Amino acid sequence: MAATLCGRLFPKQGWLPLTQSVRHGSKAVTRHKKPMHILKQKLMAVTQYIPPKPPIPRGAYPPKIITVKEETGLMLILKKQVKTVFQDCKMIAVIQNNSINSEDMLTLKRRLHKHGITIKFIPNEVMRSFLQNGIYYNLLPLFIGHTVLMVSKEPKAKELLLSLKGSPQMVLLGACVENTLLSAEGLLSYSRLPSVSVVQGELVSGLTMLTSRTAALLQRHPAHLSALLQQYVRQQSPEAGGEQEAPKVEETV
Amino acid sequence: MAAVKHSLVVLKTVKKIVVQFCPFESNAKSTREFLVMVGSERARSTNMNCVVTTLVKHNKSEPLVDITYVDGDRLLMNSAKLTCSEMFKAFHSRCEAKDPHAKVKK
């Protein structure tokens, strides 16, 4: 076989190739596996590796040594970012993303940017490791699947909800507004609340209602006040007044 | 496994899907996975008239999947103790039964 090959390899006189590959021990077509010689088969069968059986089957007991994965550098950087986000931003909303279109995503981003809300994409692993050792651990069950964080410095719940109405694939799961955890319904009712000054005004007016009434009474003519007090005394003692009246009637009679 | 499922979701016989769950509960994981599968672009492209609605509750209620078919049938799945693959099998078998001639786009 080598001889036939050699005949083909030197067609022209004085032309020697640099490398010669001589196939030895195999036929022309080597696509199918060569059947092993019976002796080799026997040898392989006898010398087969039999792994030692473990005394306890795998998975029967929890592992004694708990391996803690070292956090990669990227994870640490992202963790720091998340920490700053939680410190700076007053409103953090967690939204599930059901495969939104890229165009819809862009329009949503633009709409939110007008109100100062930014969208953050953070891997679930980083979020979980950050939330486990903090005060926000109740947010842990939210981070399953494809989630997206929408954060803003000012708590603009109304604008967020209006923008999310336009994209049905983004599902609001929960939010953390000013260190208070809110559900989706909670955020909705939060958005419907009037502003702080209005609420304060209502509270103050409710508390001072009684005192303002007495002040108004005293400012009027004193005859009015005395008439009111007399009426009050009459109402207070109806029985005593009835007993007094009965003997008076007898006297007259 | 998920990649195989995504290509098999055909919503041609489905009119409406309502998925309800409490995200703060631990039993909502399979429901959320099912929602992702059904709400994916590929699934939505098989039937543009099918509406997928999500209700996010916070009252410790059980997660629920309510599917209304075109011919009026309803499939209710209490998915607190079901896995995503089980839910998908049940849903897919019924879809196939309704419309065996529907070809799957691959």
Coordinates of C-alpha atoms in Angstrom, one line a residue:
Chain A
M1 CA 0.0 0.0 0.0
A2 CA 2.8 2.4 0.8
A3 CA 4.5 1.4 -2.4
T4 CA 1.4 2.3 -4.4
L5 CA 1.1 5.6 -2.6
C6 CA 4.7 6.4 -3.2
G7 CA 4.2 5.7 -6.9
R8 CA 1.5 8.4 -6.9
L9 CA 3.4 10.9 -4.8
F10 CA 6.3 11.4 -7.1
P11 CA 4.6 12.0 -10.5
K12 CA 7.2 14.4 -11.8
Q13 CA 10.9 13.7 -11.6
G14 CA 12.8 15.4 -8.8
W15 CA 9.6 16.7 -7.0
L16 CA 9.6 15.8 -3.3
P17 CA 6.9 17.0 -1.0
L18 CA 7.9 18.2 2.5
T19 CA 5.5 15.9 4.4
Q20 CA 4.3 12.5 3.5
S21 CA 1.4 10.9 5.3
V22 CA 1.4 7.2 4.9
R23 CA -1.8 5.4 6.0
H24 CA -0.9 2.3 7.8
G25 CA -3.2 -0.3 9.3
S26 CA -6.4 1.1 7.8
K27 CA -8.4 1.0 4.6
A28 CA -9.4 3.8 2.3
V29 CA -12.7 4.5 3.9
T30 CA -12.4 5.0 7.7
R31 CA -16.0 6.4 8.4
H32 CA -17.2 3.2 10.1
K33 CA -15.5 1.8 13.2
K34 CA -13.1 -0.9 12.6
P35 CA -14.2 -4.2 14.3
M36 CA -12.0 -5.0 17.2
H37 CA -10.0 -8.2 17.1
I38 CA -11.4 -10.9 19.3
L39 CA -8.3 -11.0 21.5
K40 CA -8.5 -7.2 22.0
Q41 CA -12.2 -7.5 22.7
K42 CA -11.5 -10.1 25.4
L43 CA -8.7 -8.0 26.9
M44 CA -11.0 -4.9 27.1
A45 CA -13.8 -6.9 28.7
V46 CA -11.4 -8.3 31.3
T47 CA -9.7 -5.0 32.1
Q48 CA -13.0 -2.9 32.3
Y49 CA -13.1 -0.3 35.0
I50 CA -15.7 -1.1 37.7
P51 CA -16.1 2.0 40.0
P52 CA -16.4 1.3 43.7
K53 CA -20.0 1.5 45.0
P54 CA -20.6 4.4 47.4
P55 CA -21.7 3.2 50.9
I56 CA -24.6 5.7 50.9
P57 CA -26.5 6.2 47.6
R58 CA -26.1 9.7 46.1
G59 CA -28.8 12.1 47.1
A60 CA -30.0 10.1 50.1
Y61 CA -28.6 12.6 52.7
P62 CA -27.9 16.3 52.4
P63 CA -24.2 17.0 51.8
K64 CA -22.0 17.4 54.9
I65 CA -19.8 20.1 53.3
I66 CA -21.9 23.0 52.1
T67 CA -20.0 24.7 49.2
V68 CA -20.4 28.4 49.2
K69 CA -19.7 29.9 45.8
E70 CA -17.4 32.8 45.8
E71 CA -19.0 35.8 44.2
T72 CA -17.5 37.0 41.0
G73 CA -16.2 40.5 40.5
L74 CA -19.1 41.4 38.3
M75 CA -21.5 40.3 41.0
L76 CA -19.8 42.4 43.6
I77 CA -20.0 45.5 41.3
L78 CA -23.7 44.9 40.6
K79 CA -24.3 44.4 44.3
K80 CA -22.8 47.8 45.0
Q81 CA -24.9 49.3 42.3
V82 CA -28.0 47.8 43.8
K83 CA -27.1 49.1 47.2
T84 CA -26.7 52.7 45.9
V85 CA -30.0 52.3 44.1
F86 CA -31.8 51.2 47.3
Q87 CA -30.2 54.1 49.2
D88 CA -30.9 56.9 46.7
C89 CA -34.3 56.0 45.2
K90 CA -37.5 56.4 47.1
M91 CA -39.5 54.3 44.8
I92 CA -38.5 50.8 43.6
A93 CA -41.0 48.7 41.7
V94 CA -40.6 45.1 40.7
I95 CA -42.1 44.2 37.3
Q96 CA -42.3 40.8 35.5
N97 CA -41.4 41.0 31.9
N98 CA -43.4 38.5 29.7
S99 CA -41.2 38.9 26.6
I100 CA -42.0 42.5 25.6
N101 CA -41.2 43.8 22.1
S102 CA -38.0 45.8 21.8
E103 CA -40.0 48.7 20.2
D104 CA -42.5 48.6 23.0
M105 CA -39.7 48.6 25.5
L106 CA -38.1 51.6 23.9
T107 CA -41.4 53.6 23.9
L108 CA -41.9 52.6 27.6
K109 CA -38.4 53.7 28.5
R110 CA -38.9 57.0 26.8
R111 CA -42.3 57.6 28.5
L112 CA -40.8 56.7 31.9
H113 CA -37.7 58.9 31.4
K114 CA -39.9 61.9 31.0
H115 CA -41.0 61.4 34.6
G116 CA -37.5 60.5 35.9
I117 CA -38.1 56.8 36.3
T118 CA -35.2 54.5 35.1
I119 CA -35.4 50.8 34.3
K120 CA -32.7 48.5 35.7
F121 CA -31.9 45.0 34.6
I122 CA -30.2 43.1 37.4
P123 CA -29.7 39.3 37.5
N124 CA -31.8 37.4 40.0
E125 CA -28.7 35.9 41.7
V126 CA -27.3 39.3 42.6
M127 CA -30.7 40.6 43.9
R128 CA -31.2 37.5 46.0
S129 CA -27.7 37.7 47.6
F130 CA -28.2 41.4 48.3
L131 CA -31.7 41.0 49.8
Q132 CA -31.0 38.1 52.0
N133 CA -28.9 40.1 54.5
G134 CA -30.8 43.3 54.6
I135 CA -34.1 44.8 55.8
Y136 CA -35.7 44.1 52.4
Y137 CA -35.8 40.3 52.6
N138 CA -39.5 40.2 52.1
L139 CA -38.9 41.2 48.5
L140 CA -37.1 37.9 48.0
P141 CA -40.1 35.8 46.6
L142 CA -40.7 38.4 43.9
F143 CA -37.5 37.7 42.1
I144 CA -38.3 34.6 40.1
G145 CA -38.1 34.5 36.3
H146 CA -37.5 37.5 34.2
T147 CA -37.8 40.6 36.4
V148 CA -37.1 44.3 35.8
L149 CA -36.6 47.0 38.4
M150 CA -38.1 50.5 37.9
V151 CA -36.6 53.0 40.2
S152 CA -37.1 56.7 40.7
K153 CA -35.9 59.3 43.2
E154 CA -39.4 60.7 43.6
P155 CA -42.3 58.4 44.4
K156 CA -44.3 58.9 41.2
A157 CA -46.7 56.0 41.4
K158 CA -49.4 57.5 39.2
E159 CA -47.2 58.1 36.2
L160 CA -45.7 54.6 36.6
L161 CA -49.1 53.0 36.6
L162 CA -50.3 55.0 33.6
S163 CA -47.2 54.0 31.6
L164 CA -47.5 50.4 32.5
K165 CA -51.2 50.4 31.5
G166 CA -50.0 50.8 27.9
S167 CA -47.9 47.6 27.9
P168 CA -49.8 44.5 29.0
Q169 CA -46.8 42.3 29.1
M170 CA -45.2 44.2 32.0
V171 CA -46.8 42.9 35.2
L172 CA -46.4 44.9 38.4
L173 CA -45.6 42.5 41.2
G174 CA -44.7 44.8 44.1
A175 CA -43.0 48.0 45.2
C176 CA -40.9 49.5 47.9
V177 CA -41.8 53.1 48.4
E178 CA -39.9 55.1 51.1
N179 CA -38.8 51.9 52.8
T180 CA -42.4 50.5 53.0
L181 CA -43.3 47.4 51.0
L182 CA -46.4 47.7 48.9
S183 CA -48.3 45.2 46.8
A184 CA -49.7 46.1 43.4
E185 CA -53.0 47.1 44.9
G186 CA -51.2 49.0 47.6
L187 CA -49.3 51.0 45.0
L188 CA -52.6 51.8 43.3
S189 CA -54.2 53.1 46.4
Y190 CA -50.9 55.0 47.2
S191 CA -51.2 56.7 43.8
R192 CA -54.8 57.8 44.6
L193 CA -53.8 59.4 47.9
P194 CA -53.9 63.3 47.9
S195 CA -50.7 65.2 48.6
V196 CA -49.1 65.5 52.1
S197 CA -50.2 69.1 52.6
V198 CA -53.9 68.3 51.8
V199 CA -53.9 65.4 54.2
Q200 CA -52.2 67.5 56.9
G201 CA -54.8 70.3 56.4
E202 CA -57.6 67.8 56.8
L203 CA -56.2 66.3 60.0
V204 CA -55.7 69.8 61.5
S205 CA -59.2 70.9 60.6
G206 CA -60.7 67.7 62.1
L207 CA -58.8 68.1 65.4
T208 CA -59.6 71.8 65.8
M209 CA -63.3 71.5 64.8
L210 CA -64.6 71.4 68.4
T211 CA -62.4 74.2 69.7
S212 CA -63.2 76.4 66.8
R213 CA -67.0 75.9 67.4
T214 CA -66.6 76.9 71.1
A215 CA -64.6 79.9 70.1
A216 CA -67.3 81.0 67.6
L217 CA -70.0 80.5 70.3
L218 CA -68.2 82.7 72.8
Q219 CA -67.7 85.4 70.2
R220 CA -71.5 85.7 69.7
H221 CA -74.0 87.6 72.0
P222 CA -73.9 86.2 75.6
A223 CA -77.8 86.0 75.6
H224 CA -77.5 83.3 73.0
L225 CA -75.0 81.4 75.2
S226 CA -77.2 81.7 78.3
A227 CA -80.3 80.4 76.4
L228 CA -78.3 77.5 75.1
L229 CA -77.1 76.6 78.6
Q230 CA -80.6 76.8 80.1
Q231 CA -81.9 74.5 77.4
Y232 CA -79.1 72.1 78.2
V233 CA -79.9 72.1 81.9
R234 CA -83.6 71.4 81.1
Q235 CA -82.6 68.5 78.9
Q236 CA -80.1 67.1 81.4
S237 CA -82.7 66.6 84.2
P238 CA -86.0 65.5 82.6
E239 CA -87.0 63.2 85.6
A240 CA -86.0 65.7 88.2
G241 CA -87.9 68.3 86.3
G242 CA -91.0 66.0 86.0
E243 CA -91.0 65.3 89.8
Q244 CA -90.8 68.9 90.6
E245 CA -93.6 69.7 88.3
A246 CA -96.0 67.0 89.7
P247 CA -95.9 68.3 93.3
K248 CA -96.3 71.9 92.0
V249 CA -99.4 70.9 90.1
E250 CA -100.9 69.3 93.3
E251 CA -100.1 72.5 95.3
T252 CA -101.9 74.6 92.8
V253 CA -104.8 72.3 92.8
Chain B
M1 CA -37.0 21.8 28.4
A2 CA -38.4 25.3 28.3
A3 CA -37.3 25.8 24.7
V4 CA -39.2 22.7 23.6
K5 CA -42.3 23.9 25.4
H6 CA -42.2 27.4 23.8
S7 CA -42.4 26.0 20.3
L8 CA -45.3 23.8 21.1
V9 CA -47.6 26.4 22.6
V10 CA -50.5 26.9 20.1
L11 CA -53.3 29.2 21.2
K12 CA -55.5 28.8 18.1
T13 CA -58.4 27.3 20.1
V14 CA -58.1 29.6 23.0
K15 CA -60.2 32.7 23.5
K16 CA -58.9 34.1 26.8
I17 CA -56.5 33.2 29.5
V18 CA -56.6 34.7 33.0
V19 CA -53.7 34.1 35.4
Q20 CA -54.1 35.1 39.0
F21 CA -51.5 34.8 41.7
C22 CA -49.9 36.3 44.8
P23 CA -46.3 37.2 44.1
F24 CA -45.3 37.3 47.7
E25 CA -46.5 33.7 48.2
S26 CA -44.1 30.8 47.6
N27 CA -46.6 28.7 45.7
A28 CA -46.8 31.2 42.7
K29 CA -43.6 30.0 41.0
S30 CA -45.1 27.4 38.7
T31 CA -47.9 29.8 37.8
R32 CA -45.4 32.5 36.9
E33 CA -43.5 30.1 34.7
F34 CA -46.7 29.1 33.0
L35 CA -47.6 32.7 32.4
V36 CA -44.2 33.4 30.8
M37 CA -44.7 30.4 28.6
V38 CA -48.1 31.3 27.5
G39 CA -47.4 35.1 27.2
S40 CA -44.3 34.6 25.1
E41 CA -44.1 36.2 21.7
R42 CA -44.3 32.9 19.8
A43 CA -47.4 31.8 21.7
R44 CA -49.0 35.2 21.1
S45 CA -48.2 35.1 17.4
T46 CA -50.2 31.9 17.0
N47 CA -53.4 33.7 17.8
M48 CA -53.6 37.5 17.9
N49 CA -57.2 37.5 19.2
C50 CA -56.3 35.6 22.4
V51 CA -56.1 37.9 25.4
V52 CA -53.7 37.0 28.2
T53 CA -54.7 38.8 31.4
T54 CA -52.7 38.8 34.7
L55 CA -54.2 39.6 38.1
V56 CA -51.8 40.3 40.9
K57 CA -53.4 39.8 44.2
H58 CA -52.2 40.0 47.8
N59 CA -54.8 38.1 49.8
K60 CA -53.0 34.8 50.3
S61 CA -55.4 33.2 47.8
E62 CA -54.4 30.2 45.8
P63 CA -52.9 30.8 42.3
L64 CA -55.4 30.1 39.6
V65 CA -55.3 29.7 35.8
D66 CA -58.6 30.2 33.9
I67 CA -58.6 29.3 30.2
T68 CA -61.6 30.0 28.1
Y69 CA -61.7 28.2 24.7
V70 CA -63.3 29.4 21.5
D71 CA -66.1 26.8 21.8
G72 CA -67.1 27.9 25.3
D73 CA -65.2 25.3 27.4
R74 CA -63.4 26.5 30.5
L75 CA -60.3 25.0 32.0
L76 CA -59.6 25.9 35.6
M77 CA -56.3 25.0 37.2
N78 CA -55.5 25.5 40.9
S79 CA -51.8 25.7 40.4
A80 CA -50.7 25.8 44.1
K81 CA -49.4 22.3 44.0
L82 CA -48.9 21.8 40.3
T83 CA -45.7 22.2 38.3
C84 CA -45.4 24.1 35.1
S85 CA -44.9 21.0 33.0
E86 CA -48.0 19.4 34.4
M87 CA -50.1 22.4 33.7
F88 CA -48.8 22.6 30.2
K89 CA -49.5 18.9 29.6
A90 CA -53.1 19.3 30.7
F91 CA -53.5 22.5 28.6
H92 CA -51.8 21.1 25.6
S93 CA -53.7 17.8 25.6
R94 CA -57.0 19.7 25.6
C95 CA -55.9 22.1 22.8
E96 CA -54.9 19.1 20.7
A97 CA -58.2 17.4 21.3
K98 CA -60.1 20.5 20.2
D99 CA -58.2 21.0 17.1
P100 CA -56.1 18.0 15.9
H101 CA -55.5 19.5 12.5
A102 CA -53.6 22.5 13.8
K103 CA -50.0 22.4 12.6
V104 CA -47.3 23.6 14.9
K105 CA -45.1 26.3 13.5
K106 CA -41.4 25.5 14.0

